[in-house]
Amino acid sequence: MKLLFVNGCISQRGEESRTLALARAFLETWKDLHPEAEVETVEPEALLALKPFAPEMLNDRDALAGIRCFDAPVFDLARQFRAADRVVVAAPFWDLTFPAALRTYIEYISANGLTYHYEADGCHGDCRAEKLVYLTSGGDAERPESLGILYWKQLCAMFGIPAFSYVFAGGLDLDPAKTEEILTEACEKARRLAEDF
């Protein structure tokens, strides 16, 4: 069993990041239940170091994909994502979605011919993972149009990952007196989710 943790907890709070608290609650529970499992982590520093694709970069990547040279470094993150049995993504709720560095990461793992491919009837996923959980927190309350959640749900469909779940610790800045209680409840929900993940 291989779990991939995409740590998008980019925050001025550092180790006190509220999203990171969610991730720790989930991962500690999951690791306790799966001590033999391998956990790989994509750290925030790695996400921030990624360069967004410019046209010439896209042309180079497409040329490599055209000859199925998927061992090239540009596909490293996509190969890692494709090989995971479980995926955990954690990122704060920013501007209705998540930090730009995570969006750039998505560009790197979205590799036609590796993590998904096209057939006459549309897109088909090629990833190994059976489950993906998205962990997020934000100052505002969760809404039906909270795009970060919808985005990852649709990515799961694109990548062929059948089970998607999430925890949103929302409303953390609406009433400071309730912040700790909300976060504690969300961490407990993350722990329960990890038990069946």
PDB file of C-alpha atoms in Angstrom:
ATOM      1  CA  MET A   1       0.000   0.000   0.000  1.00  0.00           C
ATOM      2  CA  LYS A   2       1.381   3.377  -1.040  1.00  0.00           C
ATOM      3  CA  LEU A   3      -0.192   6.632   0.103  1.00  0.00           C
ATOM      4  CA  LEU A   4       0.688   9.926  -1.550  1.00  0.00           C
ATOM      5  CA  PHE A   5       0.281  13.053   0.579  1.00  0.00           C
ATOM      6  CA  VAL A   6       0.179  16.263  -1.451  1.00  0.00           C
ATOM      7  CA  ASN A   7       0.925  18.876   1.198  1.00  0.00           C
ATOM      8  CA  GLY A   8      -0.433  22.132  -0.138  1.00  0.00           C
ATOM      9  CA  CYS A   9      -0.618  23.670   3.341  1.00  0.00           C
ATOM     10  CA  ILE A  10       0.928  26.945   2.253  1.00  0.00           C
ATOM     11  CA  SER A  11       0.207  29.353   5.072  1.00  0.00           C
ATOM     12  CA  GLN A  12       1.724  32.230   6.976  1.00  0.00           C
ATOM     13  CA  ARG A  13       0.793  30.219  10.076  1.00  0.00           C
ATOM     14  CA  GLY A  14       3.513  27.699   9.270  1.00  0.00           C
ATOM     15  CA  GLU A  15       3.321  24.689  11.588  1.00  0.00           C
ATOM     16  CA  GLU A  16       0.166  26.199  13.104  1.00  0.00           C
ATOM     17  CA  SER A  17      -1.659  25.916   9.780  1.00  0.00           C
ATOM     18  CA  ARG A  18      -5.243  24.872  10.375  1.00  0.00           C
ATOM     19  CA  THR A  19      -5.296  22.767   7.224  1.00  0.00           C
ATOM     20  CA  LEU A  20      -2.103  21.069   8.366  1.00  0.00           C
ATOM     21  CA  ALA A  21      -3.874  20.199  11.631  1.00  0.00           C
ATOM     22  CA  LEU A  22      -6.539  18.419   9.579  1.00  0.00           C
ATOM     23  CA  ALA A  23      -3.903  16.577   7.579  1.00  0.00           C
ATOM     24  CA  ARG A  24      -2.043  15.490  10.693  1.00  0.00           C
ATOM     25  CA  ALA A  25      -5.219  14.169  12.302  1.00  0.00           C
ATOM     26  CA  PHE A  26      -6.022  12.158   9.185  1.00  0.00           C
ATOM     27  CA  LEU A  27      -2.511  10.847   8.538  1.00  0.00           C
ATOM     28  CA  GLU A  28      -1.747   9.910  12.145  1.00  0.00           C
ATOM     29  CA  THR A  29      -4.900   7.801  12.308  1.00  0.00           C
ATOM     30  CA  TRP A  30      -4.282   6.219   8.912  1.00  0.00           C
ATOM     31  CA  LYS A  31      -0.635   5.392   9.686  1.00  0.00           C
ATOM     32  CA  ASP A  32      -1.631   3.778  12.986  1.00  0.00           C
ATOM     33  CA  LEU A  33      -3.966   1.481  11.062  1.00  0.00           C
ATOM     34  CA  HIS A  34      -1.487   0.819   8.228  1.00  0.00           C
ATOM     35  CA  PRO A  35       1.976   0.671   9.838  1.00  0.00           C
ATOM     36  CA  GLU A  36       3.340  -1.327   6.916  1.00  0.00           C
ATOM     37  CA  ALA A  37       2.293   1.237   4.298  1.00  0.00           C
ATOM     38  CA  GLU A  38       4.648   3.531   2.428  1.00  0.00           C
ATOM     39  CA  VAL A  39       3.883   7.261   2.594  1.00  0.00           C
ATOM     40  CA  GLU A  40       5.331   9.661   0.031  1.00  0.00           C
ATOM     41  CA  THR A  41       4.942  13.414   0.500  1.00  0.00           C
ATOM     42  CA  VAL A  42       5.016  16.292  -1.941  1.00  0.00           C
ATOM     43  CA  GLU A  43       6.100  19.170   0.297  1.00  0.00           C
ATOM     44  CA  PRO A  44       4.952  22.803  -0.038  1.00  0.00           C
ATOM     45  CA  GLU A  45       8.475  23.811  -1.062  1.00  0.00           C
ATOM     46  CA  ALA A  46       8.309  21.417  -4.012  1.00  0.00           C
ATOM     47  CA  LEU A  47       4.951  22.837  -5.084  1.00  0.00           C
ATOM     48  CA  LEU A  48       6.218  26.409  -4.852  1.00  0.00           C
ATOM     49  CA  ALA A  49       9.281  25.537  -6.941  1.00  0.00           C
ATOM     50  CA  LEU A  50       7.193  24.336  -9.890  1.00  0.00           C
ATOM     51  CA  LYS A  51       7.246  26.602 -12.913  1.00  0.00           C
ATOM     52  CA  PRO A  52       3.913  27.095 -14.688  1.00  0.00           C
ATOM     53  CA  PHE A  53       3.879  25.695 -18.208  1.00  0.00           C
ATOM     54  CA  ALA A  54       4.777  28.171 -20.933  1.00  0.00           C
ATOM     55  CA  PRO A  55       3.969  27.329 -24.580  1.00  0.00           C
ATOM     56  CA  GLU A  56       7.465  26.026 -25.332  1.00  0.00           C
ATOM     57  CA  MET A  57       7.361  23.808 -22.225  1.00  0.00           C
ATOM     58  CA  LEU A  58       4.031  22.391 -23.328  1.00  0.00           C
ATOM     59  CA  ASN A  59       5.419  21.707 -26.808  1.00  0.00           C
ATOM     60  CA  ASP A  60       8.388  19.860 -25.315  1.00  0.00           C
ATOM     61  CA  ARG A  61       6.163  17.795 -23.022  1.00  0.00           C
ATOM     62  CA  ASP A  62       3.766  16.951 -25.858  1.00  0.00           C
ATOM     63  CA  ALA A  63       6.697  15.830 -28.011  1.00  0.00           C
ATOM     64  CA  LEU A  64       7.911  13.517 -25.242  1.00  0.00           C
ATOM     65  CA  ALA A  65       4.396  12.145 -24.733  1.00  0.00           C
ATOM     66  CA  GLY A  66       4.099  11.614 -28.490  1.00  0.00           C
ATOM     67  CA  ILE A  67       6.988   9.134 -28.390  1.00  0.00           C
ATOM     68  CA  ARG A  68       5.801   7.805 -25.003  1.00  0.00           C
ATOM     69  CA  CYS A  69       8.959   8.966 -23.259  1.00  0.00           C
ATOM     70  CA  PHE A  70       7.190   9.059 -19.881  1.00  0.00           C
ATOM     71  CA  ASP A  71      10.395   8.472 -17.937  1.00  0.00           C
ATOM     72  CA  ALA A  72      11.432  12.091 -18.646  1.00  0.00           C
ATOM     73  CA  PRO A  73      11.747  14.305 -15.528  1.00  0.00           C
ATOM     74  CA  VAL A  74       8.775  16.450 -16.547  1.00  0.00           C
ATOM     75  CA  PHE A  75       6.564  13.407 -15.862  1.00  0.00           C
ATOM     76  CA  ASP A  76       8.044  12.578 -12.424  1.00  0.00           C
ATOM     77  CA  LEU A  77       5.074  13.952 -10.480  1.00  0.00           C
ATOM     78  CA  ALA A  78       2.550  12.361 -12.821  1.00  0.00           C
ATOM     79  CA  ARG A  79       4.219   8.949 -12.471  1.00  0.00           C
ATOM     80  CA  GLN A  80       4.232   9.315  -8.693  1.00  0.00           C
ATOM     81  CA  PHE A  81       0.557  10.285  -8.648  1.00  0.00           C
ATOM     82  CA  ARG A  82      -0.403   7.463 -11.003  1.00  0.00           C
ATOM     83  CA  ALA A  83       1.357   4.837  -8.855  1.00  0.00           C
ATOM     84  CA  ALA A  84      -0.287   5.743  -5.524  1.00  0.00           C
ATOM     85  CA  ASP A  85      -2.921   3.449  -4.011  1.00  0.00           C
ATOM     86  CA  ARG A  86      -4.389   6.277  -1.930  1.00  0.00           C
ATOM     87  CA  VAL A  87      -4.068  10.050  -2.302  1.00  0.00           C
ATOM     88  CA  VAL A  88      -4.475  12.727   0.362  1.00  0.00           C
ATOM     89  CA  VAL A  89      -4.496  16.362  -0.758  1.00  0.00           C
ATOM     90  CA  ALA A  90      -4.490  19.155   1.813  1.00  0.00           C
ATOM     91  CA  ALA A  91      -4.698  22.845   0.969  1.00  0.00           C
ATOM     92  CA  PRO A  92      -6.269  25.966   2.468  1.00  0.00           C
ATOM     93  CA  PHE A  93      -9.422  27.477   1.007  1.00  0.00           C
ATOM     94  CA  TRP A  94      -8.116  30.495  -0.914  1.00  0.00           C
ATOM     95  CA  ASP A  95     -10.212  32.679  -3.197  1.00  0.00           C
ATOM     96  CA  LEU A  96     -12.851  29.938  -3.554  1.00  0.00           C
ATOM     97  CA  THR A  97     -10.273  27.301  -4.546  1.00  0.00           C
ATOM     98  CA  PHE A  98      -6.701  26.721  -3.293  1.00  0.00           C
ATOM     99  CA  PRO A  99      -3.176  28.186  -3.642  1.00  0.00           C
ATOM    100  CA  ALA A 100      -1.840  28.714  -7.157  1.00  0.00           C
ATOM    101  CA  ALA A 101       1.089  26.368  -6.491  1.00  0.00           C
ATOM    102  CA  LEU A 102      -1.348  23.466  -6.170  1.00  0.00           C
ATOM    103  CA  ARG A 103      -2.962  24.442  -9.472  1.00  0.00           C
ATOM    104  CA  THR A 104       0.472  24.287 -11.105  1.00  0.00           C
ATOM    105  CA  TYR A 105       0.996  20.832  -9.576  1.00  0.00           C
ATOM    106  CA  ILE A 106      -2.267  19.719 -11.185  1.00  0.00           C
ATOM    107  CA  GLU A 107      -0.866  20.783 -14.561  1.00  0.00           C
ATOM    108  CA  TYR A 108       2.131  18.506 -13.988  1.00  0.00           C
ATOM    109  CA  ILE A 109       0.097  15.448 -12.982  1.00  0.00           C
ATOM    110  CA  SER A 110      -2.435  15.919 -15.793  1.00  0.00           C
ATOM    111  CA  ALA A 111      -0.439  14.047 -18.406  1.00  0.00           C
ATOM    112  CA  ASN A 112      -2.360  12.688 -21.379  1.00  0.00           C
ATOM    113  CA  GLY A 113      -1.238   9.132 -22.010  1.00  0.00           C
ATOM    114  CA  LEU A 114      -0.040   8.627 -18.455  1.00  0.00           C
ATOM    115  CA  THR A 115      -2.625   9.631 -15.834  1.00  0.00           C
ATOM    116  CA  TYR A 116      -5.502   9.705 -18.341  1.00  0.00           C
ATOM    117  CA  HIS A 117      -6.152   9.149 -22.031  1.00  0.00           C
ATOM    118  CA  TYR A 118      -8.819   9.858 -24.616  1.00  0.00           C
ATOM    119  CA  GLU A 119     -11.018   7.422 -26.503  1.00  0.00           C
ATOM    120  CA  ALA A 120     -13.904   8.032 -28.871  1.00  0.00           C
ATOM    121  CA  ASP A 121     -16.343   8.259 -25.968  1.00  0.00           C
ATOM    122  CA  GLY A 122     -14.260  10.726 -23.950  1.00  0.00           C
ATOM    123  CA  CYS A 123     -11.638  10.855 -21.225  1.00  0.00           C
ATOM    124  CA  HIS A 124     -10.576   7.753 -19.280  1.00  0.00           C
ATOM    125  CA  GLY A 125      -8.438   7.728 -16.149  1.00  0.00           C
ATOM    126  CA  ASP A 126      -5.325   5.599 -15.775  1.00  0.00           C
ATOM    127  CA  CYS A 127      -4.421   6.145 -12.116  1.00  0.00           C
ATOM    128  CA  ARG A 128      -4.081   3.299  -9.655  1.00  0.00           C
ATOM    129  CA  ALA A 129      -5.621   5.000  -6.620  1.00  0.00           C
ATOM    130  CA  GLU A 130      -8.988   3.782  -5.424  1.00  0.00           C
ATOM    131  CA  LYS A 131      -9.586   6.713  -3.078  1.00  0.00           C
ATOM    132  CA  LEU A 132      -8.697  10.388  -2.773  1.00  0.00           C
ATOM    133  CA  VAL A 133      -9.491  12.658   0.158  1.00  0.00           C
ATOM    134  CA  TYR A 134      -9.294  16.442   0.015  1.00  0.00           C
ATOM    135  CA  LEU A 135      -8.708  18.297   3.291  1.00  0.00           C
ATOM    136  CA  THR A 136      -9.259  22.041   3.454  1.00  0.00           C
ATOM    137  CA  SER A 137     -10.009  24.847   5.882  1.00  0.00           C
ATOM    138  CA  GLY A 138     -11.070  28.435   5.502  1.00  0.00           C
ATOM    139  CA  GLY A 139     -12.297  31.522   7.229  1.00  0.00           C
ATOM    140  CA  ASP A 140     -15.616  31.490   5.389  1.00  0.00           C
ATOM    141  CA  ALA A 141     -18.301  28.808   5.530  1.00  0.00           C
ATOM    142  CA  GLU A 142     -18.558  26.011   2.997  1.00  0.00           C
ATOM    143  CA  ARG A 143     -20.945  26.718   0.132  1.00  0.00           C
ATOM    144  CA  PRO A 144     -22.301  24.536  -2.681  1.00  0.00           C
ATOM    145  CA  GLU A 145     -20.123  26.460  -5.123  1.00  0.00           C
ATOM    146  CA  SER A 146     -16.897  25.997  -3.118  1.00  0.00           C
ATOM    147  CA  LEU A 147     -14.775  25.285  -6.160  1.00  0.00           C
ATOM    148  CA  GLY A 148     -11.804  23.608  -4.495  1.00  0.00           C
ATOM    149  CA  ILE A 149     -13.976  20.658  -3.532  1.00  0.00           C
ATOM    150  CA  LEU A 150     -15.758  20.471  -6.887  1.00  0.00           C
ATOM    151  CA  TYR A 151     -12.429  20.754  -8.684  1.00  0.00           C
ATOM    152  CA  TRP A 152     -10.888  17.746  -6.926  1.00  0.00           C
ATOM    153  CA  LYS A 153     -14.066  15.724  -7.291  1.00  0.00           C
ATOM    154  CA  GLN A 154     -13.954  16.250 -11.043  1.00  0.00           C
ATOM    155  CA  LEU A 155     -10.227  15.527 -11.172  1.00  0.00           C
ATOM    156  CA  CYS A 156     -10.927  12.166  -9.544  1.00  0.00           C
ATOM    157  CA  ALA A 157     -13.316  11.353 -12.374  1.00  0.00           C
ATOM    158  CA  MET A 158     -10.717  12.440 -14.925  1.00  0.00           C
ATOM    159  CA  PHE A 159      -7.975  10.331 -13.326  1.00  0.00           C
ATOM    160  CA  GLY A 160     -10.184   7.276 -12.827  1.00  0.00           C
ATOM    161  CA  ILE A 161     -10.222   7.429  -9.027  1.00  0.00           C
ATOM    162  CA  PRO A 162     -13.632   6.009  -8.033  1.00  0.00           C
ATOM    163  CA  ALA A 163     -13.977   7.261  -4.438  1.00  0.00           C
ATOM    164  CA  PHE A 164     -13.743  10.931  -3.441  1.00  0.00           C
ATOM    165  CA  SER A 165     -14.289  12.372   0.035  1.00  0.00           C
ATOM    166  CA  TYR A 166     -13.403  15.609   1.782  1.00  0.00           C
ATOM    167  CA  VAL A 167     -13.350  17.526   5.036  1.00  0.00           C
ATOM    168  CA  PHE A 168     -13.960  21.264   5.020  1.00  0.00           C
ATOM    169  CA  ALA A 169     -13.226  23.085   8.276  1.00  0.00           C
ATOM    170  CA  GLY A 170     -15.172  26.188   7.323  1.00  0.00           C
ATOM    171  CA  GLY A 171     -16.180  29.370   9.077  1.00  0.00           C
ATOM    172  CA  LEU A 172     -12.999  29.562  11.141  1.00  0.00           C
ATOM    173  CA  ASP A 173     -12.843  33.360  11.011  1.00  0.00           C
ATOM    174  CA  LEU A 174     -16.541  34.151  11.354  1.00  0.00           C
ATOM    175  CA  ASP A 175     -16.614  33.917  15.152  1.00  0.00           C
ATOM    176  CA  PRO A 176     -13.200  33.650  16.857  1.00  0.00           C
ATOM    177  CA  ALA A 177     -14.858  32.164  19.938  1.00  0.00           C
ATOM    178  CA  LYS A 178     -15.902  29.129  17.892  1.00  0.00           C
ATOM    179  CA  THR A 179     -12.710  28.624  15.863  1.00  0.00           C
ATOM    180  CA  GLU A 180     -11.146  25.997  18.124  1.00  0.00           C
ATOM    181  CA  GLU A 181     -14.391  24.056  18.425  1.00  0.00           C
ATOM    182  CA  ILE A 182     -14.930  23.991  14.658  1.00  0.00           C
ATOM    183  CA  LEU A 183     -11.369  22.867  13.992  1.00  0.00           C
ATOM    184  CA  THR A 184     -11.547  20.183  16.675  1.00  0.00           C
ATOM    185  CA  GLU A 185     -14.750  18.790  15.174  1.00  0.00           C
ATOM    186  CA  ALA A 186     -13.236  18.821  11.684  1.00  0.00           C
ATOM    187  CA  CYS A 187     -10.122  16.985  12.912  1.00  0.00           C
ATOM    188  CA  GLU A 188     -12.326  14.346  14.493  1.00  0.00           C
ATOM    189  CA  LYS A 189     -14.203  13.967  11.203  1.00  0.00           C
ATOM    190  CA  ALA A 190     -10.829  13.559   9.443  1.00  0.00           C
ATOM    191  CA  ARG A 191      -9.851  10.811  11.910  1.00  0.00           C
ATOM    192  CA  ARG A 192     -13.099   8.942  11.312  1.00  0.00           C
ATOM    193  CA  LEU A 193     -12.647   9.241   7.581  1.00  0.00           C
ATOM    194  CA  ALA A 194      -9.122   7.838   7.850  1.00  0.00           C
ATOM    195  CA  GLU A 195     -10.430   4.709   9.543  1.00  0.00           C
ATOM    196  CA  ASP A 196     -12.165   3.618   6.328  1.00  0.00           C
ATOM    197  CA  PHE A 197      -9.662   5.025   3.866  1.00  0.00           C
TER     198      PHE A 197
END
